[in-house]
Short mmCIF file of C-alpha atoms in Angstrom, two decimals:
data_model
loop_
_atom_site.label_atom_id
_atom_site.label_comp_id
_atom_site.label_asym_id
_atom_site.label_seq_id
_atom_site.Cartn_x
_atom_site.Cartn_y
_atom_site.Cartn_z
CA UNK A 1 114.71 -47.03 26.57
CA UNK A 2 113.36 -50.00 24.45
CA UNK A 3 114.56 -53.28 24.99
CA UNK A 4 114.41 -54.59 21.70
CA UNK A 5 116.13 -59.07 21.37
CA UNK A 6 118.69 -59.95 18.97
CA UNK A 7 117.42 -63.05 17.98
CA UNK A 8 120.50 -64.33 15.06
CA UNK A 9 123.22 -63.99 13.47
CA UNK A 10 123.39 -60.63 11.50
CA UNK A 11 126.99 -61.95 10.08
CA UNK A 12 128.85 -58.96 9.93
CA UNK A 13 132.91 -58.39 10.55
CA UNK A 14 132.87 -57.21 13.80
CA UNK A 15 136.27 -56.47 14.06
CA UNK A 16 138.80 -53.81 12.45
CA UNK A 17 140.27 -53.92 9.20
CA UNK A 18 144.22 -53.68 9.29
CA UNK A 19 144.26 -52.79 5.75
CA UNK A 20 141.77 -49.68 6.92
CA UNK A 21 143.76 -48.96 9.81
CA UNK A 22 146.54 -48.38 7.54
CA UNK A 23 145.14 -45.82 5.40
CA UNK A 24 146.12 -42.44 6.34
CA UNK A 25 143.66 -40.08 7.52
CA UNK A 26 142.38 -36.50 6.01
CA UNK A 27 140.92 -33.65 7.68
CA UNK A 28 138.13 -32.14 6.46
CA UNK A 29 138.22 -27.47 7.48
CA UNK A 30 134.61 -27.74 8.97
CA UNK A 31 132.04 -30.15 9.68
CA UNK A 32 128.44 -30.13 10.51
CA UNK A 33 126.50 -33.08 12.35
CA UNK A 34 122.45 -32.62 12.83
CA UNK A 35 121.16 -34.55 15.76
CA UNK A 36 124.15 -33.81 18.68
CA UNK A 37 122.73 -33.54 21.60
CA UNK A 38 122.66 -37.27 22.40
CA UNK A 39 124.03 -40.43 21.36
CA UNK A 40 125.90 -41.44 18.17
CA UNK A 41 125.58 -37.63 17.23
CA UNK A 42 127.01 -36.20 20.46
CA UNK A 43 129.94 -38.99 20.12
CA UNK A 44 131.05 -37.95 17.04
CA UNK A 45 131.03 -34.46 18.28
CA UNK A 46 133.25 -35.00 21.17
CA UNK A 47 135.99 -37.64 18.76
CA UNK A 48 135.79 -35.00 16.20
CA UNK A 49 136.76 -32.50 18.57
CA UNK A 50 140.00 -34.81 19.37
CA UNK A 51 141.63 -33.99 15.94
CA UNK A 52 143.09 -30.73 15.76
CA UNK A 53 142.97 -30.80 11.90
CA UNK A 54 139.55 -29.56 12.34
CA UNK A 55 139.02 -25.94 12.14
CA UNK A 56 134.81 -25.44 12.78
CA UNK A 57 132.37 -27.96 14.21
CA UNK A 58 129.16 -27.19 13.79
CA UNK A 59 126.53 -29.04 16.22
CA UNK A 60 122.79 -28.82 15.63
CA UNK A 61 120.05 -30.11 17.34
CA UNK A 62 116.18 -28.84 18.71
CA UNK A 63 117.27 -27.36 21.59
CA UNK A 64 120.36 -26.48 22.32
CA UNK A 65 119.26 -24.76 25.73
CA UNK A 66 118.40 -28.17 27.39
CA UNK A 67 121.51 -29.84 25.61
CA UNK A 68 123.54 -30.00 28.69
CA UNK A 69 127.00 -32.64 27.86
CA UNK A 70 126.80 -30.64 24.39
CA UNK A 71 127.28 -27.09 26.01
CA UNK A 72 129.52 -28.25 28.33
CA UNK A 73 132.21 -28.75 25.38
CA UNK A 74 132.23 -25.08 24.31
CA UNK A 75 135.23 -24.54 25.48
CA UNK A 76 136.10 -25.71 22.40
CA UNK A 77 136.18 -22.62 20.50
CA UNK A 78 135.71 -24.79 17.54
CA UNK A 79 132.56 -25.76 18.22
CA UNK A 80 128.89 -23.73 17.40
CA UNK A 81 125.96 -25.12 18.63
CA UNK A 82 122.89 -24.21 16.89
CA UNK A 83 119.24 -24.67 17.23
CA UNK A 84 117.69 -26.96 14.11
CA UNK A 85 114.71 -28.63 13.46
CA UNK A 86 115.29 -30.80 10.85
CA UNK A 87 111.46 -31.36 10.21
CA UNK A 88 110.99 -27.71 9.54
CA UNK A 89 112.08 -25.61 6.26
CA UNK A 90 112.25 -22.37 7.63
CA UNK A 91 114.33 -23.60 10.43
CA UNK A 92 117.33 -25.51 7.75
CA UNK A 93 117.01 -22.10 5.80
CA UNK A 94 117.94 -20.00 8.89
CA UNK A 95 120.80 -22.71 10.05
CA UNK A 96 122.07 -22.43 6.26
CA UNK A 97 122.27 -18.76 6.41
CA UNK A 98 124.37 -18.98 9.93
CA UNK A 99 126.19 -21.96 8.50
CA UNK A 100 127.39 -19.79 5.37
CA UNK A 101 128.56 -17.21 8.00
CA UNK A 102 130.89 -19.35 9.83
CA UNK A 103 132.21 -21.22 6.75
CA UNK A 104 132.61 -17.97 4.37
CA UNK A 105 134.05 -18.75 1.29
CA UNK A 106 135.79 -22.32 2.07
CA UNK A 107 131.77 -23.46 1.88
CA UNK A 108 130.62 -26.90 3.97
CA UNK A 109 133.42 -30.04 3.39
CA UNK A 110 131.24 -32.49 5.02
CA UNK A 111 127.16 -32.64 6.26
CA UNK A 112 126.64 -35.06 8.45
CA UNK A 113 122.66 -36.50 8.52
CA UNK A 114 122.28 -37.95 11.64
CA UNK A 115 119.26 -36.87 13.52
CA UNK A 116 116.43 -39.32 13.50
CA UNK A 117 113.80 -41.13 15.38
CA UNK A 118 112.34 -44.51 16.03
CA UNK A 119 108.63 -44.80 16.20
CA UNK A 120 107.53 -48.21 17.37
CA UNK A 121 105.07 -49.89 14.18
CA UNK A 122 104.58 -53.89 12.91
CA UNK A 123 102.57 -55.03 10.14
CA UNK A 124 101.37 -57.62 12.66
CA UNK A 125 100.21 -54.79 15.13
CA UNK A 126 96.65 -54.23 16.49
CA UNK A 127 96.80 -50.59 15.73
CA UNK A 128 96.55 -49.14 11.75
CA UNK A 129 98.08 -45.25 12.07
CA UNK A 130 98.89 -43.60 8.25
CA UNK A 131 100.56 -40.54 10.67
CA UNK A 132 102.83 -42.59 12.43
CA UNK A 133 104.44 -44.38 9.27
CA UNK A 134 104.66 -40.99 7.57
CA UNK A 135 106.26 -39.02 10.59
CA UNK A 136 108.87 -41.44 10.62
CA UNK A 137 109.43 -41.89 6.97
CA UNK A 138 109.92 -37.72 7.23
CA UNK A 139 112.47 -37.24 9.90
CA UNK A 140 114.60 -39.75 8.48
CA UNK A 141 114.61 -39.62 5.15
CA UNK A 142 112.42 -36.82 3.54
CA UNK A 143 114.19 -34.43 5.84
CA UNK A 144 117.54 -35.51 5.05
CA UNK A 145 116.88 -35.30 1.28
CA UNK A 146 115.88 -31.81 1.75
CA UNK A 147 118.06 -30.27 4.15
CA UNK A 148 120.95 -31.89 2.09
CA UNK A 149 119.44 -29.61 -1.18
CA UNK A 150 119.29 -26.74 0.97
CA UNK A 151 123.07 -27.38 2.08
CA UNK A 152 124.34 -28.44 -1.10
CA UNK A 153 125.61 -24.95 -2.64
CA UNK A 154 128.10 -24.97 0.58
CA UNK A 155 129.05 -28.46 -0.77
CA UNK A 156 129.41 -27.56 -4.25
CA UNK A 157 131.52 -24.71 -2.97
CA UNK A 158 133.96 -27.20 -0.71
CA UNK A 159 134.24 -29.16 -3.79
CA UNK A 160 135.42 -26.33 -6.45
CA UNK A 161 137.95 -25.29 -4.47
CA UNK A 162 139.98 -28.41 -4.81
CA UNK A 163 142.03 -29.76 -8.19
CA UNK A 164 141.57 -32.82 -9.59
CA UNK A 165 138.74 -35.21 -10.10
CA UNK A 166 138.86 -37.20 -6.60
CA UNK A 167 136.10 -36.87 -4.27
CA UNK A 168 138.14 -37.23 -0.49
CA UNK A 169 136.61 -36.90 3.18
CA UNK A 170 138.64 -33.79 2.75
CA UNK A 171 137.10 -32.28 0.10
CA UNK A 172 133.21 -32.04 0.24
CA UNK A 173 131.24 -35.30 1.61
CA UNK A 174 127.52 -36.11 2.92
CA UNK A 175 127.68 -39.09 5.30
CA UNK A 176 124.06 -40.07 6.19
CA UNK A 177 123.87 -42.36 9.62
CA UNK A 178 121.62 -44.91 8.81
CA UNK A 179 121.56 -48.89 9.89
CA UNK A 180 122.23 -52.52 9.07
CA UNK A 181 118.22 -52.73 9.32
CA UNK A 182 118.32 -50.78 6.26
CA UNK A 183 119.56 -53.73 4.45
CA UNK A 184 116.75 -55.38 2.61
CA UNK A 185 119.06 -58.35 1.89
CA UNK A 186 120.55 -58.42 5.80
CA UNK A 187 116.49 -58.45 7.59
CA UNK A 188 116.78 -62.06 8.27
CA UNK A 189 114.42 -60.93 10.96
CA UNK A 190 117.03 -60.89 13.64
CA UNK A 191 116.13 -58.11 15.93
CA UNK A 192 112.82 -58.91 17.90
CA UNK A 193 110.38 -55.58 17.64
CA UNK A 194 108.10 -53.00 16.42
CA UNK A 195 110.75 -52.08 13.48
CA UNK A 196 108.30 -52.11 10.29
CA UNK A 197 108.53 -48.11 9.87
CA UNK A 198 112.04 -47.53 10.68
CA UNK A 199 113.25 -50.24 8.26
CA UNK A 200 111.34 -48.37 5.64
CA UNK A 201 112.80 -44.95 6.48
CA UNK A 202 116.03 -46.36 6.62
CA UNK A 203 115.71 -48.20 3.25
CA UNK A 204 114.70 -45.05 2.23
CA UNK A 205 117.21 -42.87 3.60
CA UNK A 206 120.17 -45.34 1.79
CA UNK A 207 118.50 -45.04 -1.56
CA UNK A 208 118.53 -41.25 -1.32
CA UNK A 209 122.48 -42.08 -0.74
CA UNK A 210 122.80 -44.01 -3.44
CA UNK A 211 121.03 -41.47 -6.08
CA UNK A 212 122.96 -38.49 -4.33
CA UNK A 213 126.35 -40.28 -5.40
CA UNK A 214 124.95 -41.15 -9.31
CA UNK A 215 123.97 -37.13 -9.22
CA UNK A 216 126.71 -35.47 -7.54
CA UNK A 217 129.86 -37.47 -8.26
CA UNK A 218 130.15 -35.37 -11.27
CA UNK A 219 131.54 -32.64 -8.57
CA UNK A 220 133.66 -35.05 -6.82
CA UNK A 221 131.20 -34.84 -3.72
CA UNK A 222 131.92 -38.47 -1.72
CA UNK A 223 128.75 -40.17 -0.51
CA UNK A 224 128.35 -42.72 2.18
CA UNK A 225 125.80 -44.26 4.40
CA UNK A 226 127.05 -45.62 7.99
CA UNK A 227 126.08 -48.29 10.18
CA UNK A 228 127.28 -47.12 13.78
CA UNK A 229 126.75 -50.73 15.02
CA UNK A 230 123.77 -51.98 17.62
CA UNK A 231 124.80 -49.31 20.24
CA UNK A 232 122.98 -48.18 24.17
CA UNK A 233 120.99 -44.98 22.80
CA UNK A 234 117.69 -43.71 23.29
CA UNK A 235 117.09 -45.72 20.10
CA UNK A 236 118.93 -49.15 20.88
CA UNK A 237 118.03 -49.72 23.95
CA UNK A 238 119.71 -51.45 26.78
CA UNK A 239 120.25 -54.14 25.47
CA UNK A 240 122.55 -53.22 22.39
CA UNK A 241 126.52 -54.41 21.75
CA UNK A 242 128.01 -51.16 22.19
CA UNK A 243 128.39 -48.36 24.14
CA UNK A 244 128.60 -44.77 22.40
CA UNK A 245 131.70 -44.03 22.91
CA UNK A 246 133.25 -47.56 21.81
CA UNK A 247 130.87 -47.06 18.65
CA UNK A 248 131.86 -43.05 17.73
CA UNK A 249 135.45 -43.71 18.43
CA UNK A 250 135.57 -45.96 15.63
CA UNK A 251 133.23 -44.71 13.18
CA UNK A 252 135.07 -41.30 13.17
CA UNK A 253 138.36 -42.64 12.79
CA UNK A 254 136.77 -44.49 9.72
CA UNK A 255 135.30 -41.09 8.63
CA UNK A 256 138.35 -39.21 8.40
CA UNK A 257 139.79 -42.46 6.31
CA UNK A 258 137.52 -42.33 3.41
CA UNK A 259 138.45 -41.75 -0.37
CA UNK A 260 137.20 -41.95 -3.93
CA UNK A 261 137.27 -46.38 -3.13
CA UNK A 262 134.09 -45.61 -1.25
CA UNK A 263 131.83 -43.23 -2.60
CA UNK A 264 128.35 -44.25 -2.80
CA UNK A 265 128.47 -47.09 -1.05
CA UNK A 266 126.81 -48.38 2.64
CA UNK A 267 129.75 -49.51 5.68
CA UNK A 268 129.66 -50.33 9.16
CA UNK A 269 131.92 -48.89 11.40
CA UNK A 270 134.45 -50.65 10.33
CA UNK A 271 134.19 -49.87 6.48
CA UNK A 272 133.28 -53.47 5.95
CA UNK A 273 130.47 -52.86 3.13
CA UNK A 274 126.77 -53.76 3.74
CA UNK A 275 124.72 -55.06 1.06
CA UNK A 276 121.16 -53.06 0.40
#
């Protein structure tokens, strides 16, 4: 794992919201997470899991044959593991064709875009490498952009089937995972490391957010960006705040809390907004 410093304040709320707390809590029929073999995705799997108001889980990842803790939850006969890269076309296009299978006719109520990677790079750095900056401006953003169009006919089809003209977690939503270093007004250059390319693809990945919302609200789809909080991944390191499960616990709870109030718009855990 990296050990990456906090070095200030990042002045964020890090506590929870009675007036959130409050708010009741919907259940979406199905949901599908990309990336949930490990860490914030794998969390979310296993607190999703906890609420019997969901029907289907859907859990993707690269390979589901080495994706041990995952596997070991199929008792669950709610949850499908499936093999996805999210890097690859032909492999969204085959997980949309299963997907459509075990949804039928109620389509996809929410897509959750969490697979992603960190690939050490600093304008400051010794080493110039195009590859590296596009790689990780691909996994997480590009790819999210397009395996959300691939997946968004299931969306659409959540969303018809309800009445009215609210967009509600239990309706049809696209929550993308991203991060308070996504924040171009929050980078007070706080966290000590490599964190040039991953900034960008975050950046990125919350402005493809934001336009989903201005394009899709018009079919009550609800879109949100997360901040799970500085947590002990692969990705955060051993040094981070939070553990997964202290992390997931919350931010699902949150999930399942969402309405019309906060479509488009970028939240930590704790549905305290974060300014771009």
């Amino acid at each position: 794992m990296p050990n990456y410093e906090l070095k200030g304040n990042l002045k964020m709320a890090d506590v929870a919201d009675p007036e959130v707390e409050s708010r009741p809590q919907r259940f979406p029929k199905n949901i599908m997470i990309t990336g949930a073999n490990r860490g914030i995705g794998f969390g979310l799997v296993k607190h999703f899991l906890e609420y019997d108001g969901i029907e289907l889980l859907i859990a993707t990842c690269r390979n589901p044959e080495k994706a041990d803790e995952l596997n070991a939850l199929k008792n669950d006969r709610r949850l499908h593991v499936i093999a996805l890269n999210v890097d690859d076309d032909e492999s969204i296009k085959k997980v949309f064709d299963e997907v459509s299978s075990l949804v039928s006719s109620n389509g996809l109520n929410m897509l959750i875009n969490n697979a992603g990677i960190l690939l050490p790079y600093e304008v400051d750095g010794p080493k110039i490498c195009r590859k590296t900056m596009m790689k990780q401006l691909e996994t997480n953003s590009v790819s999210v952009a397009i395996l959300t169009q691939i997946f968004l006919p299931l969306i659409k089809t959540a969303a018809s089937a309800a009445e009215g003209d609210e967009a509600s977690i239990d309706r049809a939503s696209i929550i993308n995972i991203s991060s308070t270093m996504a924040s171009i007004e929050m980078n007070n250059g706080c966290f000590d490391g490599p964190m040039t390319a991953y900034r960008m693809s975050k950046s990125a990945l919350n402005a493809f957010a934001r336009q989903s919302f201005m394009e899709l609200s018009k079919y009550h789809i609800l879109v949100t960006s997360f901040c799970p909080g500085w947590v002990r991944t692969d990705m955060g390191g051993d040094n981070a705040d939070l553990d997964v499960n202290e992390s997931t616990k919350t931010l699902s709870a949150n999930i399942l809390r969402l309405d019309n109030r906060n479509n488009g718009l970028y939240f930590d855990r704790f549905l305290h907004p974060i300014p771009n």
